[in-house]
PDB file of C-alpha atoms in Angstrom:
ATOM      1  CA  ALA A 119      -1.608 -18.564  -0.155  1.00  0.00           C
ATOM      2  CA  SER A 120       2.194 -17.831  -0.166  1.00  0.00           C
ATOM      3  CA  ALA A 121       1.752 -15.447   3.273  1.00  0.00           C
ATOM      4  CA  THR A 122      -0.246 -17.856   4.202  1.00  0.00           C
ATOM      5  CA  ASN A 123       2.086 -20.699   4.289  1.00  0.00           C
ATOM      6  CA  SER A 124       5.384 -18.290   5.075  1.00  0.00           C
ATOM      7  CA  ALA A 125       3.291 -16.949   7.913  1.00  0.00           C
ATOM      8  CA  ALA A 126       2.852 -20.627   9.842  1.00  0.00           C
ATOM      9  CA  SER A 127       6.706 -21.666   9.402  1.00  0.00           C
ATOM     10  CA  ALA A 128       7.553 -19.451  12.067  1.00  0.00           C
ATOM     11  CA  VAL A 129       9.335 -21.522  14.110  1.00  0.00           C
ATOM     12  CA  ASP A 130       6.943 -20.947  17.939  1.00  0.00           C
ATOM     13  CA  GLY A 131       5.314 -17.557  16.462  1.00  0.00           C
ATOM     14  CA  LYS A 132       8.930 -15.366  17.823  1.00  0.00           C
ATOM     15  CA  PRO A 133       9.603 -11.805  16.248  1.00  0.00           C
ATOM     16  CA  GLU A 134      13.614 -13.278  15.869  1.00  0.00           C
ATOM     17  CA  ASP A 135      12.774 -15.203  13.976  1.00  0.00           C
ATOM     18  CA  PHE A 136       9.599 -13.304  11.901  1.00  0.00           C
ATOM     19  CA  ALA A 137      11.786 -10.800  11.367  1.00  0.00           C
ATOM     20  CA  HIS A 138      14.624 -12.165  10.038  1.00  0.00           C
ATOM     21  CA  ARG A 139      12.704 -13.971   7.314  1.00  0.00           C
ATOM     22  CA  PHE A 140      11.631 -10.471   5.654  1.00  0.00           C
ATOM     23  CA  ALA A 141      15.339  -9.709   5.476  1.00  0.00           C
ATOM     24  CA  LEU A 142      15.832 -12.720   3.308  1.00  0.00           C
ATOM     25  CA  GLN A 143      13.283 -12.013   1.039  1.00  0.00           C
ATOM     26  CA  GLY A 144      14.561  -8.555   0.919  1.00  0.00           C
ATOM     27  CA  TRP A 145      10.933  -6.878   0.452  1.00  0.00           C
ATOM     28  CA  GLY A 146      10.297  -8.134  -2.790  1.00  0.00           C
ATOM     29  CA  ARG A 147       7.231  -9.561  -2.678  1.00  0.00           C
ATOM     30  CA  GLY A 148       4.206  -7.429  -2.024  1.00  0.00           C
ATOM     31  CA  ARG A 149       1.713  -4.135  -2.072  1.00  0.00           C
ATOM     32  CA  TYR A 150       3.439  -0.651  -2.050  1.00  0.00           C
ATOM     33  CA  TYR A 151       2.419   2.345  -2.337  1.00  0.00           C
ATOM     34  CA  THR A 152       2.888   5.977  -3.997  1.00  0.00           C
ATOM     35  CA  LYS A 153       1.042   9.566  -2.983  1.00  0.00           C
ATOM     36  CA  THR A 154      -0.271   9.957  -6.143  1.00  0.00           C
ATOM     37  CA  HIS A 155      -2.655   7.075  -5.010  1.00  0.00           C
ATOM     38  CA  GLU A 156      -1.126   4.068  -7.316  1.00  0.00           C
ATOM     39  CA  TRP A 157      -0.771   0.538  -5.529  1.00  0.00           C
ATOM     40  CA  PHE A 158       2.664  -1.592  -7.251  1.00  0.00           C
ATOM     41  CA  GLU A 159       2.078  -5.385  -5.792  1.00  0.00           C
ATOM     42  CA  VAL A 160       4.670  -7.572  -6.954  1.00  0.00           C
ATOM     43  CA  VAL A 161       3.285 -10.742  -7.528  1.00  0.00           C
ATOM     44  CA  ASP A 162       5.881 -12.944  -8.773  1.00  0.00           C
ATOM     45  CA  GLU A 163       9.693 -12.584 -10.007  1.00  0.00           C
ATOM     46  CA  GLY A 164       9.875  -9.652 -12.202  1.00  0.00           C
ATOM     47  CA  VAL A 165       6.342  -8.922 -12.406  1.00  0.00           C
ATOM     48  CA  GLY A 166       3.737  -6.370 -11.196  1.00  0.00           C
ATOM     49  CA  THR A 167       0.598  -5.454 -10.857  1.00  0.00           C
ATOM     50  CA  VAL A 168      -1.082  -1.807 -11.037  1.00  0.00           C
ATOM     51  CA  GLY A 169      -4.341  -0.803  -9.653  1.00  0.00           C
ATOM     52  CA  ILE A 170      -5.746   2.891  -7.302  1.00  0.00           C
ATOM     53  CA  THR A 171      -6.158   2.747  -3.682  1.00  0.00           C
ATOM     54  CA  GLN A 172      -9.199   3.641  -2.428  1.00  0.00           C
ATOM     55  CA  ALA A 173      -7.795   7.660  -1.228  1.00  0.00           C
ATOM     56  CA  ALA A 174      -8.111   8.223  -5.055  1.00  0.00           C
ATOM     57  CA  GLN A 175     -11.575   6.438  -5.729  1.00  0.00           C
ATOM     58  CA  ARG A 176     -13.765   8.682  -3.589  1.00  0.00           C
ATOM     59  CA  ALA A 177     -11.843  10.993  -5.245  1.00  0.00           C
ATOM     60  CA  LEU A 178     -12.942  10.124  -8.507  1.00  0.00           C
ATOM     61  CA  GLY A 179     -16.366   8.679  -8.167  1.00  0.00           C
ATOM     62  CA  GLU A 180     -17.611   6.358 -10.430  1.00  0.00           C
ATOM     63  CA  VAL A 181     -16.026   5.093 -12.554  1.00  0.00           C
ATOM     64  CA  VAL A 182     -17.169   4.301 -16.153  1.00  0.00           C
ATOM     65  CA  PHE A 183     -14.835   3.759 -18.966  1.00  0.00           C
ATOM     66  CA  CYS A 184     -10.759   2.642 -18.218  1.00  0.00           C
ATOM     67  CA  ARG A 185      -8.464   3.211 -20.853  1.00  0.00           C
ATOM     68  CA  LEU A 186      -5.950   0.790 -20.935  1.00  0.00           C
ATOM     69  CA  PRO A 187      -2.458   0.626 -22.616  1.00  0.00           C
ATOM     70  CA  ARG A 188      -1.487  -1.430 -25.173  1.00  0.00           C
ATOM     71  CA  GLU A 189       0.270  -5.155 -24.041  1.00  0.00           C
ATOM     72  CA  GLY A 190       3.672  -4.082 -25.192  1.00  0.00           C
ATOM     73  CA  GLU A 191       3.116  -0.684 -24.687  1.00  0.00           C
ATOM     74  CA  ARG A 192       6.580   1.062 -22.024  1.00  0.00           C
ATOM     75  CA  PHE A 193       6.841   3.789 -19.243  1.00  0.00           C
ATOM     76  CA  ARG A 194       8.724   4.866 -17.147  1.00  0.00           C
ATOM     77  CA  VAL A 195       8.558   6.651 -13.616  1.00  0.00           C
ATOM     78  CA  MET A 196       5.858   8.401 -13.700  1.00  0.00           C
ATOM     79  CA  ASP A 197       4.469   8.477 -17.057  1.00  0.00           C
ATOM     80  CA  THR A 198       0.770   7.916 -17.698  1.00  0.00           C
ATOM     81  CA  LEU A 199      -0.405   4.369 -17.944  1.00  0.00           C
ATOM     82  CA  ALA A 200      -3.803   4.795 -17.646  1.00  0.00           C
ATOM     83  CA  THR A 201      -6.764   7.205 -17.645  1.00  0.00           C
ATOM     84  CA  LEU A 202      -9.713   6.671 -15.559  1.00  0.00           C
ATOM     85  CA  GLU A 203     -13.131   8.303 -16.450  1.00  0.00           C
ATOM     86  CA  ALA A 204     -15.941   9.229 -14.048  1.00  0.00           C
ATOM     87  CA  VAL A 205     -18.969  10.933 -14.876  1.00  0.00           C
ATOM     88  CA  LYS A 206     -17.355  14.322 -13.848  1.00  0.00           C
ATOM     89  CA  THR A 207     -14.092  13.761 -13.510  1.00  0.00           C
ATOM     90  CA  VAL A 208     -11.376  12.079 -14.845  1.00  0.00           C
ATOM     91  CA  GLY A 209      -8.243  11.247 -12.871  1.00  0.00           C
ATOM     92  CA  GLU A 210      -4.779   9.611 -14.450  1.00  0.00           C
ATOM     93  CA  VAL A 211      -3.222   7.122 -13.085  1.00  0.00           C
ATOM     94  CA  LYS A 212       0.959   7.219 -13.420  1.00  0.00           C
ATOM     95  CA  SER A 213       3.217   4.050 -14.040  1.00  0.00           C
ATOM     96  CA  PRO A 214       5.004   3.334 -10.399  1.00  0.00           C
ATOM     97  CA  VAL A 215       7.958   1.499 -12.284  1.00  0.00           C
ATOM     98  CA  TYR A 216       9.803   1.567 -15.051  1.00  0.00           C
ATOM     99  CA  GLY A 217       8.682  -1.310 -17.315  1.00  0.00           C
ATOM    100  CA  GLU A 218       6.407  -2.428 -20.267  1.00  0.00           C
ATOM    101  CA  VAL A 219       3.125  -3.823 -20.329  1.00  0.00           C
ATOM    102  CA  ILE A 220       1.683  -7.480 -20.419  1.00  0.00           C
ATOM    103  CA  GLU A 221      -1.437  -8.433 -19.143  1.00  0.00           C
ATOM    104  CA  VAL A 222      -4.482  -5.482 -18.672  1.00  0.00           C
ATOM    105  CA  ASN A 223      -8.154  -6.139 -16.553  1.00  0.00           C
ATOM    106  CA  PRO A 224      -9.765  -7.865 -19.217  1.00  0.00           C
ATOM    107  CA  ARG A 225     -13.120  -7.370 -16.760  1.00  0.00           C
ATOM    108  CA  LEU A 226     -12.846  -3.568 -17.725  1.00  0.00           C
ATOM    109  CA  GLU A 227     -14.102  -2.890 -21.211  1.00  0.00           C
ATOM    110  CA  GLU A 228     -17.165  -4.696 -19.865  1.00  0.00           C
ATOM    111  CA  GLU A 229     -17.563  -3.945 -16.093  1.00  0.00           C
ATOM    112  CA  PRO A 230     -15.525  -0.289 -15.207  1.00  0.00           C
ATOM    113  CA  ALA A 231     -17.490  -0.021 -12.121  1.00  0.00           C
ATOM    114  CA  LEU A 232     -14.637  -2.879 -10.735  1.00  0.00           C
ATOM    115  CA  VAL A 233     -11.904   0.049 -10.549  1.00  0.00           C
ATOM    116  CA  THR A 234     -14.929   1.888  -8.577  1.00  0.00           C
ATOM    117  CA  TYR A 235     -16.644  -1.339  -6.123  1.00  0.00           C
ATOM    118  CA  ALA A 236     -12.883  -3.685  -5.684  1.00  0.00           C
ATOM    119  CA  PRO A 237     -10.150  -1.130  -6.257  1.00  0.00           C
ATOM    120  CA  LEU A 238      -7.814  -2.800  -4.410  1.00  0.00           C
ATOM    121  CA  THR A 239      -8.714  -6.646  -5.641  1.00  0.00           C
ATOM    122  CA  GLU A 240     -10.931  -7.545  -8.849  1.00  0.00           C
ATOM    123  CA  GLY A 241     -10.384  -3.466  -9.662  1.00  0.00           C
ATOM    124  CA  TRP A 242      -6.944  -4.080 -10.560  1.00  0.00           C
ATOM    125  CA  LEU A 243      -5.529  -2.455 -14.047  1.00  0.00           C
ATOM    126  CA  VAL A 244      -2.672  -3.566 -15.531  1.00  0.00           C
ATOM    127  CA  ARG A 245       0.127  -5.684 -14.730  1.00  0.00           C
ATOM    128  CA  LEU A 246       3.583  -4.912 -15.936  1.00  0.00           C
ATOM    129  CA  ALA A 247       7.205  -6.623 -16.552  1.00  0.00           C
ATOM    130  CA  PHE A 248       9.343  -4.981 -14.592  1.00  0.00           C
ATOM    131  CA  ASP A 249      13.213  -5.136 -13.573  1.00  0.00           C
ATOM    132  CA  GLY A 250      12.238  -6.574 -10.480  1.00  0.00           C
ATOM    133  CA  ARG A 251      13.975  -4.329  -8.067  1.00  0.00           C
ATOM    134  CA  ILE A 252      11.406  -2.215  -6.116  1.00  0.00           C
ATOM    135  CA  PRO A 253      12.384   1.621  -6.639  1.00  0.00           C
ATOM    136  CA  ARG A 254      13.948   3.055  -3.199  1.00  0.00           C
ATOM    137  CA  TYR A 255      10.644   5.565  -3.484  1.00  0.00           C
ATOM    138  CA  LEU A 256       8.066   2.600  -3.499  1.00  0.00           C
ATOM    139  CA  GLN A 257      10.520   1.153  -0.349  1.00  0.00           C
ATOM    140  CA  ARG A 258       9.369   3.617   2.020  1.00  0.00           C
ATOM    141  CA  SER A 259       6.077   2.057   2.304  1.00  0.00           C
ATOM    142  CA  ARG A 260       5.148  -1.443   2.715  1.00  0.00           C
ATOM    143  CA  ALA A 261       1.351  -3.488   3.017  1.00  0.00           C
ATOM    144  CA  VAL A 262       1.309  -6.202   5.470  1.00  0.00           C
ATOM    145  CA  ALA A 263      -1.268  -8.587   4.741  1.00  0.00           C
ATOM    146  CA  ARG A 264      -2.866  -9.770   8.280  1.00  0.00           C
ATOM    147  CA  ALA A 265      -1.212 -13.437   7.353  1.00  0.00           C
ATOM    148  CA  ASP A 266       1.784 -12.345   8.078  1.00  0.00           C
ATOM    149  CA  VAL A 267       1.010 -10.820  11.974  1.00  0.00           C
ATOM    150  CA  GLU A 268      -1.724 -12.343  12.793  1.00  0.00           C
ATOM    151  CA  HIS A 269       0.848 -14.968  14.865  1.00  0.00           C
ATOM    152  CA  LEU A 270       1.534 -11.683  16.817  1.00  0.00           C
ATOM    153  CA  LEU A 271      -1.953 -10.390  17.077  1.00  0.00           C
ATOM    154  CA  ALA A 272      -2.586 -11.223  20.826  1.00  0.00           C
ATOM    155  CA  ASP A 273       1.181 -10.452  21.874  1.00  0.00           C
ATOM    156  CA  ILE A 274       1.928  -7.300  22.546  1.00  0.00           C
ATOM    157  CA  PRO A 275       5.341  -7.792  23.048  1.00  0.00           C
ATOM    158  CA  ALA A 276       6.340  -9.368  19.488  1.00  0.00           C
ATOM    159  CA  LEU A 277       4.407  -6.783  17.894  1.00  0.00           C
ATOM    160  CA  GLN A 278       6.139  -4.442  18.825  1.00  0.00           C
ATOM    161  CA  GLU A 279       9.390  -6.254  18.172  1.00  0.00           C
ATOM    162  CA  PHE A 280       8.071  -6.580  14.702  1.00  0.00           C
ATOM    163  CA  LEU A 281       7.242  -3.244  14.981  1.00  0.00           C
ATOM    164  CA  ARG A 282      10.898  -2.140  16.362  1.00  0.00           C
ATOM    165  CA  GLN A 283      13.070  -4.403  13.384  1.00  0.00           C
ATOM    166  CA  HIS A 284      11.110  -2.057  10.232  1.00  0.00           C
ATOM    167  CA  LEU A 285      10.347   1.114  11.599  1.00  0.00           C
ATOM    168  CA  ALA A 286      12.021   2.069  15.126  1.00  0.00           C
ATOM    169  CA  ARG A 287      16.039   1.607  14.023  1.00  0.00           C
ATOM    170  CA  ASP A 288      18.220   4.890  12.906  1.00  0.00           C
ATOM    171  CA  GLU A 289      18.684   4.641   9.601  1.00  0.00           C
ATOM    172  CA  GLY A 290      22.499   4.469   9.327  1.00  0.00           C
ATOM    173  CA  ASP A 291      21.960   1.264  10.266  1.00  0.00           C
ATOM    174  CA  GLY A 292      22.462  -1.163   7.942  1.00  0.00           C
ATOM    175  CA  GLY A 293      18.967  -3.164   8.687  1.00  0.00           C
ATOM    176  CA  PRO A 294      16.564  -4.310   5.889  1.00  0.00           C
ATOM    177  CA  GLU A 295      15.005  -1.765   5.405  1.00  0.00           C
ATOM    178  CA  ALA A 296      17.940   1.223   5.368  1.00  0.00           C
ATOM    179  CA  ALA A 297      18.722   1.497   2.065  1.00  0.00           C
ATOM    180  CA  GLY A 298      15.311   2.569   1.258  1.00  0.00           C
ATOM    181  CA  ALA A 299      14.209   4.445   4.625  1.00  0.00           C
ATOM    182  CA  LEU A 300      11.383   2.586   5.306  1.00  0.00           C
ATOM    183  CA  ARG A 301       8.677   5.040   6.573  1.00  0.00           C
ATOM    184  CA  GLU A 302       5.295   3.779   6.791  1.00  0.00           C
ATOM    185  CA  LEU A 303       4.000   0.517   7.139  1.00  0.00           C
ATOM    186  CA  THR A 304       0.146   0.585   5.997  1.00  0.00           C
ATOM    187  CA  PHE A 305      -1.577  -3.424   7.994  1.00  0.00           C
ATOM    188  CA  ASP A 306      -4.541  -4.872   6.102  1.00  0.00           C
ATOM    189  CA  GLY A 307      -7.369  -7.119   6.669  1.00  0.00           C
ATOM    190  CA  LEU A 308      -6.979  -6.519  10.964  1.00  0.00           C
ATOM    191  CA  GLY A 309     -10.723  -6.232  12.832  1.00  0.00           C
ATOM    192  CA  SER A 310     -11.218  -3.171  15.372  1.00  0.00           C
ATOM    193  CA  VAL A 311     -10.258  -4.703  17.870  1.00  0.00           C
ATOM    194  CA  GLU A 312      -6.612  -6.190  16.007  1.00  0.00           C
ATOM    195  CA  ARG A 313      -6.055  -2.549  15.651  1.00  0.00           C
ATOM    196  CA  LEU A 314      -6.611  -0.651  18.295  1.00  0.00           C
ATOM    197  CA  PHE A 315      -3.514  -3.472  19.942  1.00  0.00           C
ATOM    198  CA  LEU A 316      -1.132  -2.209  16.915  1.00  0.00           C
ATOM    199  CA  HIS A 317      -2.320   1.449  17.551  1.00  0.00           C
ATOM    200  CA  ARG A 318      -1.429   0.865  21.113  1.00  0.00           C
ATOM    201  CA  ALA A 319       1.477  -1.287  21.112  1.00  0.00           C
ATOM    202  CA  ALA A 320       3.434   1.389  18.322  1.00  0.00           C
ATOM    203  CA  GLY A 321       1.889   4.492  20.080  1.00  0.00           C
ATOM    204  CA  GLU A 322       4.007   2.869  23.180  1.00  0.00           C
ATOM    205  CA  LEU A 323       6.965   3.058  20.997  1.00  0.00           C
ATOM    206  CA  GLY A 324       6.454   6.403  19.777  1.00  0.00           C
ATOM    207  CA  LEU A 325       5.385   5.499  16.688  1.00  0.00           C
ATOM    208  CA  ARG A 326       2.299   7.170  14.387  1.00  0.00           C
ATOM    209  CA  SER A 327      -0.440   5.279  13.543  1.00  0.00           C
ATOM    210  CA  ALA A 328      -4.030   6.052  11.837  1.00  0.00           C
ATOM    211  CA  SER A 329      -6.875   3.952  10.698  1.00  0.00           C
ATOM    212  CA  ARG A 330      -8.068   4.495   7.067  1.00  0.00           C
ATOM    213  CA  GLY A 331     -10.571   3.470   4.757  1.00  0.00           C
ATOM    214  CA  SER A 332     -14.002   1.541   6.062  1.00  0.00           C
ATOM    215  CA  GLY A 333     -15.903  -1.506   6.249  1.00  0.00           C
ATOM    216  CA  ALA A 334     -13.501  -5.317   5.057  1.00  0.00           C
ATOM    217  CA  GLY A 335     -10.500  -2.453   2.722  1.00  0.00           C
ATOM    218  CA  ARG A 336     -10.252  -0.487   6.593  1.00  0.00           C
ATOM    219  CA  GLN A 337      -6.115  -0.143   6.753  1.00  0.00           C
ATOM    220  CA  LEU A 338      -3.872   0.951   9.679  1.00  0.00           C
ATOM    221  CA  VAL A 339      -1.318   2.783   8.880  1.00  0.00           C
ATOM    222  CA  VAL A 340       1.948   3.334  11.375  1.00  0.00           C
ATOM    223  CA  ARG A 341       4.611   5.268  10.445  1.00  0.00           C
ATOM    224  CA  ARG A 342       7.903   6.409  11.428  1.00  0.00           C
ATOM    225  CA  ALA A 343       7.825   9.707  13.974  1.00  0.00           C
ATOM    226  CA  VAL A 344       8.921  13.291  12.882  1.00  0.00           C
ATOM    227  CA  PRO A 345       9.344  16.553  14.320  1.00  0.00           C
ATOM    228  CA  ALA A 346       6.140  17.338  14.930  1.00  0.00           C
ATOM    229  CA  GLU A 347       6.956  21.106  13.110  1.00  0.00           C
ATOM    230  CA  GLY A 348       3.640  22.601  14.248  1.00  0.00           C
ATOM    231  CA  ARG A 349       1.181  20.207  14.151  1.00  0.00           C
ATOM    232  CA  PRO A 350      -0.279  17.780  16.113  1.00  0.00           C
ATOM    233  CA  GLY A 351       1.097  14.311  15.522  1.00  0.00           C
ATOM    234  CA  VAL A 352      -1.726  11.328  15.314  1.00  0.00           C
ATOM    235  CA  GLY A 353       0.948   9.727  18.312  1.00  0.00           C
ATOM    236  CA  GLY A 354      -0.615   7.121  20.903  1.00  0.00           C
ATOM    237  CA  ALA A 355      -3.358   9.495  21.761  1.00  0.00           C
ATOM    238  CA  GLY A 356      -6.257   8.627  20.542  1.00  0.00           C
ATOM    239  CA  ASP A 357      -9.093   6.641  18.773  1.00  0.00           C
ATOM    240  CA  ALA A 358      -7.309   4.106  16.414  1.00  0.00           C
ATOM    241  CA  ASP A 359     -10.573   3.411  14.607  1.00  0.00           C
ATOM    242  CA  SER A 360     -11.831   7.560  14.538  1.00  0.00           C
ATOM    243  CA  GLU A 361     -11.409   9.519  11.148  1.00  0.00           C
ATOM    244  CA  GLY A 362      -8.013  10.975  11.567  1.00  0.00           C
ATOM    245  CA  GLU A 363      -6.471  13.824  10.428  1.00  0.00           C
ATOM    246  CA  ASP A 364      -4.168  12.025   8.081  1.00  0.00           C
ATOM    247  CA  ASP A 365      -7.199  10.652   6.436  1.00  0.00           C
ATOM    248  CA  ASP A 366      -7.944  15.177   5.694  1.00  0.00           C
ATOM    249  CA  ASP A 367      -4.678  14.937   4.523  1.00  0.00           C
ATOM    250  CA  GLU A 368      -5.229  11.611   1.459  1.00  0.00           C
ATOM    251  CA  GLN A 369      -8.516  13.187   0.627  1.00  0.00           C
ATOM    252  CA  LEU A 370      -6.763  16.164  -0.628  1.00  0.00           C
ATOM    253  CA  ALA A 371      -3.838  13.947  -2.136  1.00  0.00           C
ATOM    254  CA  ALA A 372      -6.342  12.358  -3.712  1.00  0.00           C
ATOM    255  CA  GLU A 373      -8.234  15.057  -5.298  1.00  0.00           C
ATOM    256  CA  ASP A 374      -4.777  16.962  -6.555  1.00  0.00           C
ATOM    257  CA  TRP A 375      -4.913  13.811  -8.349  1.00  0.00           C
ATOM    258  CA  LEU A 376      -7.903  14.192 -10.661  1.00  0.00           C
ATOM    259  CA  THR A 377      -7.170  15.787 -13.894  1.00  0.00           C
ATOM    260  CA  ASP A 378     -11.600  17.686 -14.244  1.00  0.00           C
ATOM    261  CA  GLY A 379     -11.386  19.098 -10.714  1.00  0.00           C
ATOM    262  CA  GLY A 380     -14.803  17.449  -9.341  1.00  0.00           C
ATOM    263  CA  GLU A 381     -17.682  18.704  -8.970  1.00  0.00           C
ATOM    264  CA  GLY A 382     -17.103  21.531 -11.210  1.00  0.00           C
TER     265      GLY A 382
END
């Protein structure tokens, strides 16, 4: 609800007002993704929720048991926070921040399959109390809800201004994301036409974009352009809603997340 209200507060939908609001917020709230396929969502001051991504869920398979921590336990960054057991595999969930467990998902004791079928929502795992500071490594990837950009989706120049404000910048220019070196934005909840608009807007700025996931959970990831180094870019060419090279990379990384190596 807060995202919807804040989106409605933008004056005439001007991109500069929207960017200014995000700068004032310091990008503290919202959802972040780790390279080990956890997500971390700041839900209140000093409180964050931890779950796994769809890529991790696909690699793991159907979850039959969740070994969760006890309230009051403390974890350092990348300590094993929880263990998820599937039919033939086991996955370890790492703590994205230094924090203390204040709540575990009570439904998972009786309904572990929630992690399988709703990993980004009802299948959340743990809530942590932390010092409120987002680690720099997490600030490199940021999730953007549809409600935050819906007033820009039919306006390519405004959408490009938003992308330019957050990605198409020099890292040393002192902008709102400079300290964390923001490298990618993950857009949730967009329709296929909206993803196509965003893909085109990103391509014209020289940013890379690719879709991942499926169904209602399908996302569009927009990244800073990097030197090719022998690899073909995802860039402005190609179908924004095709399963591209990034999905293969994501799946390989997710398989590494398993502790008992797939279907052996």
